[in-house]
Amino acid sequence: MSPLEAIDRMAGQPVLVIGDMIADIYLYGNISRISREAPVLVLEQSHERVVAGGAANVINNAATLGGKVFAAGLVGDDSGADGLVEILSGRGVDVRGFVRDAGRPTISKTRIVAGGRTTVSQQIVRVDKESREPMPPDCERQLEAYLSQVLPKVKGVVLSDYGSGTITDGLLAQIFSYCREHGIPTIVDSRYDIFRFKTVDYIKQNDAELAAAVGRQLETEEELVEAGRELLARMEAKGALITRGEDGMTLFQKDGSVAHIPVTDKSEVYDVSGAGDTCVATVILGLAAGVEPVLASRLSNEASGIAVRKMGTAVVSADELRSKFR
């Protein structure tokens, strides 16, 4: 199968993304003066922008790449949740799996960006907002009910874990049980506790996360290969895709094969924010379409390369990905 054929097959594939939804909020202001109260800038706010972050960025990318996406996660009953719903529903995403909890805020990362007519705009501070309370039982029951309705409709599942507790043990067991029984591929991207997801089909980690998982520094190619194989065995997975920055990606498979996928375009990298989300979205659409894992990984490598050359948390379209292979 050629890359272009694979991209065409990815169109319309139904996938579920469940995880920690984050509203990336950007507040832009023009520098007015120095405050009399403290030696800080006073900004006159010019505009505000909400961007889908965390698992919501995976969803956004899967949608722009042509997938039919079902979204499940816990959000607050606030403007952050409203912003995510507006963005994702505008992409055709099924957001009925967004369970709202009025007792908590939507996870948000508010970046205040300052600039002026003669200065370059730059981020001066970030304010994070998140509840550390466990998911209420009634919210978990609502997510369980949504999963029961949606899992029979999908051909792939992404577990996007940013450490905020959306993917509970109960929900994880429900997903794994159904997907194993019906042969639906699953992939996890977990920043903090990868071993919670043992027996997932595919793992996506970056090289630093891999080093943390195996508990040692990985300074050579041989050490990375050994660690990748160790992670794959301990997770009892079919494949592990390790992203390596300018060194591309390496895919480890259960049959013992190791595929190194180099970066094809080393032009200037503007921002790596969200590139891992683009990677996971591409891989799951490929797997859902029956694309071989090595080719799905190659497509994700190219998609991620497009994303890092855009400012901020960005999405990649199917047409942009096709252009890399024409």
Coordinates of C-alpha atoms in Angstrom, one line a residue:
M1 CA 0.0 0.0 0.0
S2 CA 1.4 3.4 -0.9
P3 CA 1.3 6.3 1.6
L4 CA -1.3 8.2 -0.5
E5 CA -3.6 5.1 -0.6
A6 CA -3.2 4.8 3.2
I7 CA -4.2 8.5 3.7
D8 CA -7.2 8.0 1.5
R9 CA -8.2 4.9 3.5
M10 CA -7.9 6.9 6.8
A11 CA -10.7 9.2 5.7
G12 CA -14.0 8.5 7.6
Q13 CA -12.5 5.9 9.9
P14 CA -14.4 6.0 13.2
V15 CA -12.2 6.3 16.3
L16 CA -12.7 7.1 20.0
V17 CA -10.4 9.4 21.9
I18 CA -10.7 9.4 25.7
G19 CA -8.6 11.3 28.1
D20 CA -7.7 14.6 29.8
M21 CA -9.3 17.5 28.0
I22 CA -7.3 20.7 28.3
A23 CA -8.3 24.2 27.2
D24 CA -5.2 26.1 26.1
I25 CA -6.2 29.8 26.5
Y26 CA -4.1 32.6 25.1
L27 CA -4.6 36.1 26.4
Y28 CA -2.9 38.7 24.2
G29 CA -2.1 42.2 25.4
N30 CA -0.3 45.3 24.3
I31 CA 2.3 46.7 26.7
S32 CA 0.9 49.9 28.1
R33 CA 3.3 51.0 30.9
I34 CA 5.0 49.8 34.0
S35 CA 2.7 49.4 37.0
R36 CA 2.9 51.8 39.9
E37 CA 2.1 49.0 42.3
A38 CA 5.0 46.7 41.4
P39 CA 7.8 46.5 38.8
V40 CA 5.6 44.6 36.3
L41 CA 4.1 45.3 32.9
V42 CA 0.6 46.6 32.5
L43 CA -1.1 45.1 29.5
E44 CA -4.2 46.3 27.6
Q45 CA -5.9 43.1 26.6
S46 CA -6.4 42.9 22.8
H47 CA -8.0 39.5 22.3
E48 CA -8.4 36.0 23.7
R49 CA -8.1 32.6 21.9
V50 CA -9.0 29.1 23.1
V51 CA -7.2 26.1 21.5
A52 CA -7.9 22.5 22.1
G53 CA -5.1 20.9 24.2
G54 CA -4.3 17.6 25.7
A55 CA -6.6 14.8 24.6
A56 CA -8.7 17.5 22.9
N57 CA -5.7 18.2 20.6
V58 CA -5.6 14.5 19.6
I59 CA -9.3 14.7 18.8
N60 CA -8.8 17.9 16.8
N61 CA -6.0 16.4 14.7
A62 CA -7.9 13.1 14.1
A63 CA -10.8 15.2 12.8
T64 CA -8.6 17.4 10.5
L65 CA -6.9 14.3 9.2
G66 CA -10.3 13.1 8.0
G67 CA -11.4 10.7 10.8
K68 CA -14.9 10.4 12.3
V69 CA -14.1 11.1 15.9
F70 CA -16.0 10.3 19.1
A71 CA -14.7 12.2 22.2
A72 CA -15.0 11.2 25.8
G73 CA -13.8 13.1 28.8
L74 CA -14.5 15.1 32.0
V75 CA -14.8 18.9 31.8
G76 CA -16.3 21.6 33.9
D77 CA -19.4 23.6 33.3
D78 CA -17.5 26.7 32.2
S79 CA -16.2 28.8 29.3
G80 CA -13.3 26.5 28.8
A81 CA -15.6 23.6 28.2
D82 CA -17.8 25.8 25.9
G83 CA -14.7 26.7 23.9
L84 CA -13.6 23.1 23.4
V85 CA -17.1 22.0 22.4
E86 CA -17.3 24.9 19.9
I87 CA -13.9 24.0 18.3
L88 CA -14.5 20.2 18.2
S89 CA -18.1 20.2 17.2
G90 CA -17.2 22.6 14.4
R91 CA -14.9 19.8 13.1
G92 CA -17.8 17.4 13.1
V93 CA -16.7 15.6 16.3
D94 CA -19.2 13.8 18.4
V95 CA -18.8 15.5 21.8
R96 CA -21.7 13.9 23.6
G97 CA -19.1 12.1 25.6
F98 CA -18.0 15.3 27.3
V99 CA -19.3 14.9 30.8
R100 CA -19.7 18.2 32.6
D101 CA -19.0 18.5 36.4
A102 CA -20.1 21.8 37.8
G103 CA -18.0 21.2 40.8
R104 CA -14.7 21.4 39.0
P105 CA -13.1 23.7 36.4
T106 CA -12.1 22.5 32.9
I107 CA -8.4 21.9 33.0
S108 CA -6.9 25.0 31.5
K109 CA -3.5 26.5 30.8
T110 CA -3.8 30.3 30.3
R111 CA -0.8 31.9 28.6
I112 CA -0.5 35.6 28.8
V113 CA 1.3 37.0 25.8
A114 CA 2.7 40.5 25.8
G115 CA 3.8 42.6 22.8
G116 CA 3.8 46.1 21.3
R117 CA 4.2 47.9 18.0
T118 CA 8.0 47.7 18.2
T119 CA 8.5 44.5 20.2
V120 CA 8.1 40.8 19.5
S121 CA 5.1 39.2 21.2
Q122 CA 6.1 36.6 23.8
Q123 CA 4.6 34.6 26.6
I124 CA 5.4 36.2 30.0
V125 CA 3.5 33.9 32.4
R126 CA 1.3 30.8 32.4
V127 CA -1.5 30.2 34.8
D128 CA -2.8 26.6 35.2
K129 CA -6.2 25.6 36.6
E130 CA -7.2 22.1 37.5
S131 CA -9.1 20.1 40.2
R132 CA -7.1 17.3 41.9
E133 CA -10.3 15.7 43.2
P134 CA -11.2 12.2 41.9
M135 CA -13.9 11.8 39.3
P136 CA -17.3 11.7 41.0
P137 CA -19.0 8.3 40.7
D138 CA -22.0 9.7 38.8
C139 CA -19.7 11.2 36.2
E140 CA -17.9 7.9 35.8
R141 CA -21.2 6.2 35.3
Q142 CA -22.1 8.6 32.5
L143 CA -18.8 7.9 30.8
E144 CA -19.4 4.2 31.1
A145 CA -22.8 4.5 29.5
Y146 CA -21.3 6.6 26.6
L147 CA -18.5 4.0 26.0
S148 CA -21.1 1.2 25.9
Q149 CA -22.9 3.1 23.1
V150 CA -19.8 4.2 21.2
L151 CA -17.3 1.2 21.3
P152 CA -19.4 -0.9 18.9
K153 CA -19.2 2.0 16.4
V154 CA -15.4 2.5 16.3
K155 CA -12.3 0.8 14.8
G156 CA -9.7 2.3 17.0
V157 CA -9.3 3.8 20.5
V158 CA -6.8 6.4 21.8
L159 CA -6.1 6.7 25.5
S160 CA -4.6 10.2 26.0
D161 CA -3.4 10.4 29.6
Y162 CA -2.0 13.7 30.9
G163 CA -2.1 12.6 34.6
S164 CA -5.4 14.2 35.5
G165 CA -7.4 11.1 36.3
T166 CA -10.0 11.0 33.5
I167 CA -9.1 7.4 32.5
T168 CA -10.1 5.6 35.7
D169 CA -9.3 1.9 36.3
G170 CA -13.0 1.0 35.7
L171 CA -13.1 2.8 32.4
L172 CA -9.8 1.3 31.3
A173 CA -11.0 -2.2 32.1
Q174 CA -14.2 -1.6 30.2
I175 CA -12.3 -0.4 27.1
F176 CA -9.7 -3.1 27.1
S177 CA -12.2 -5.9 27.6
Y178 CA -14.4 -4.8 24.7
C179 CA -11.5 -4.0 22.4
R180 CA -9.7 -7.3 23.0
E181 CA -12.9 -9.2 22.4
H182 CA -13.7 -7.4 19.1
G183 CA -10.2 -6.9 17.7
I184 CA -10.2 -3.1 18.0
P185 CA -6.7 -1.6 18.1
T186 CA -5.8 0.6 21.1
I187 CA -3.0 3.1 21.6
V188 CA -1.9 4.9 24.7
D189 CA 0.1 8.1 25.2
S190 CA 0.7 8.5 28.9
R191 CA 3.1 11.0 30.3
Y192 CA 3.4 9.7 33.8
D193 CA 2.3 6.1 34.5
I194 CA 2.6 4.0 31.4
F195 CA 2.4 0.7 33.3
R196 CA -1.2 1.4 34.3
F197 CA -2.0 0.6 30.6
K198 CA -0.4 -2.9 30.5
T199 CA -1.8 -5.1 27.6
V200 CA -2.7 -2.0 25.4
D201 CA -1.9 -2.8 21.8
Y202 CA 0.4 0.1 21.0
I203 CA 2.4 2.6 23.1
K204 CA 3.5 6.0 22.1
Q205 CA 6.3 7.6 24.2
N206 CA 9.1 10.0 23.6
D207 CA 12.7 9.1 24.4
A208 CA 12.7 10.9 27.8
E209 CA 9.5 9.1 28.8
L210 CA 11.0 5.8 27.8
A211 CA 14.1 6.5 29.9
A212 CA 11.8 7.3 32.9
A213 CA 9.8 4.1 32.4
V214 CA 12.8 1.8 32.4
G215 CA 14.5 3.8 35.1
R216 CA 17.9 4.7 33.5
Q217 CA 19.6 7.1 31.1
L218 CA 19.6 6.2 27.4
E219 CA 22.8 7.6 26.0
T220 CA 23.4 5.4 23.0
E221 CA 21.4 3.9 20.1
E222 CA 21.9 0.4 21.6
E223 CA 20.6 1.5 25.0
L224 CA 17.5 2.9 23.4
V225 CA 16.8 -0.2 21.4
E226 CA 17.3 -2.4 24.6
A227 CA 14.9 -0.1 26.5
G228 CA 12.3 -0.1 23.8
R229 CA 12.3 -3.9 23.7
E230 CA 12.1 -4.0 27.5
L231 CA 9.1 -1.7 27.5
L232 CA 7.3 -3.7 24.9
A233 CA 7.8 -6.9 26.8
R234 CA 6.7 -5.5 30.1
M235 CA 3.6 -3.9 28.6
E236 CA 2.7 -7.1 26.7
A237 CA 2.0 -4.9 23.7
K238 CA 2.1 -5.4 20.0
G239 CA 4.1 -2.3 19.3
A240 CA 5.9 0.7 20.9
L241 CA 6.5 3.9 18.9
I242 CA 9.2 6.0 20.4
T243 CA 9.5 9.6 19.2
R244 CA 13.1 10.9 19.2
G245 CA 13.0 14.6 18.1
E246 CA 15.5 15.3 15.3
D247 CA 16.4 11.6 15.2
G248 CA 12.8 10.7 14.0
M249 CA 11.0 7.7 15.5
T250 CA 11.6 4.1 16.2
L251 CA 8.9 1.4 16.1
F252 CA 9.4 -1.8 18.1
Q253 CA 7.1 -4.7 17.3
K254 CA 6.2 -7.9 19.0
D255 CA 7.8 -10.0 16.3
G256 CA 11.2 -8.5 17.3
S257 CA 11.5 -6.1 14.4
V258 CA 12.9 -2.6 15.0
A259 CA 12.1 0.1 12.4
H260 CA 14.0 3.4 12.5
I261 CA 12.0 6.2 10.7
P262 CA 14.2 9.2 10.1
V263 CA 13.1 12.8 9.9
T264 CA 12.8 13.7 6.2
D265 CA 12.7 17.5 6.6
K266 CA 15.1 19.1 9.1
S267 CA 14.0 22.7 8.3
E268 CA 13.4 25.1 11.2
V269 CA 11.3 23.8 14.1
Y270 CA 9.1 26.5 15.5
D271 CA 7.1 24.8 18.2
V272 CA 7.0 21.1 19.4
S273 CA 3.8 21.7 21.4
G274 CA 1.2 19.0 20.6
A275 CA 3.3 17.1 18.0
G276 CA 2.9 13.9 20.0
D277 CA -0.9 14.4 19.8
T278 CA -0.6 14.7 16.0
C279 CA 1.5 11.5 16.0
V280 CA -1.1 9.5 18.0
A281 CA -4.0 10.7 16.0
T282 CA -2.3 9.7 12.7
V283 CA -1.3 6.2 14.0
I284 CA -4.8 5.3 15.2
L285 CA -6.4 6.4 12.0
G286 CA -3.9 4.3 10.1
L287 CA -4.5 1.2 12.3
A288 CA -8.3 1.7 12.0
A289 CA -7.9 1.7 8.2
G290 CA -5.9 -1.6 8.3
V291 CA -2.6 0.2 7.5
E292 CA 0.5 -1.8 8.5
P293 CA 2.1 -0.3 11.7
V294 CA 5.4 0.7 10.0
L295 CA 3.5 2.7 7.3
A296 CA 1.2 4.2 9.9
S297 CA 4.3 5.3 11.9
R298 CA 5.9 6.7 8.8
L299 CA 2.7 8.8 8.1
S300 CA 2.7 10.0 11.8
N301 CA 6.4 11.0 11.4
E302 CA 5.5 13.2 8.5
A303 CA 2.4 14.6 10.1
S304 CA 4.4 15.5 13.3
G305 CA 7.0 17.2 11.1
I306 CA 4.3 19.4 9.7
A307 CA 3.0 20.2 13.2
V308 CA 6.3 21.3 14.7
R309 CA 6.7 23.9 11.9
K310 CA 3.6 25.7 13.1
M311 CA 3.4 28.0 16.1
G312 CA 1.5 26.8 19.2
T313 CA -0.7 23.7 19.5
A314 CA -1.5 23.0 15.8
V315 CA -3.5 20.6 13.7
V316 CA -2.5 18.9 10.4
S317 CA -4.9 18.3 7.6
A318 CA -5.1 15.3 5.3
D319 CA -4.2 17.5 2.3
E320 CA -1.1 18.7 4.1
L321 CA -0.1 15.2 4.7
R322 CA -0.8 14.1 1.1
S323 CA 1.4 16.9 -0.1
K324 CA 4.4 15.3 1.6
F325 CA 4.1 12.2 -0.6
R326 CA 3.1 13.7 -3.9

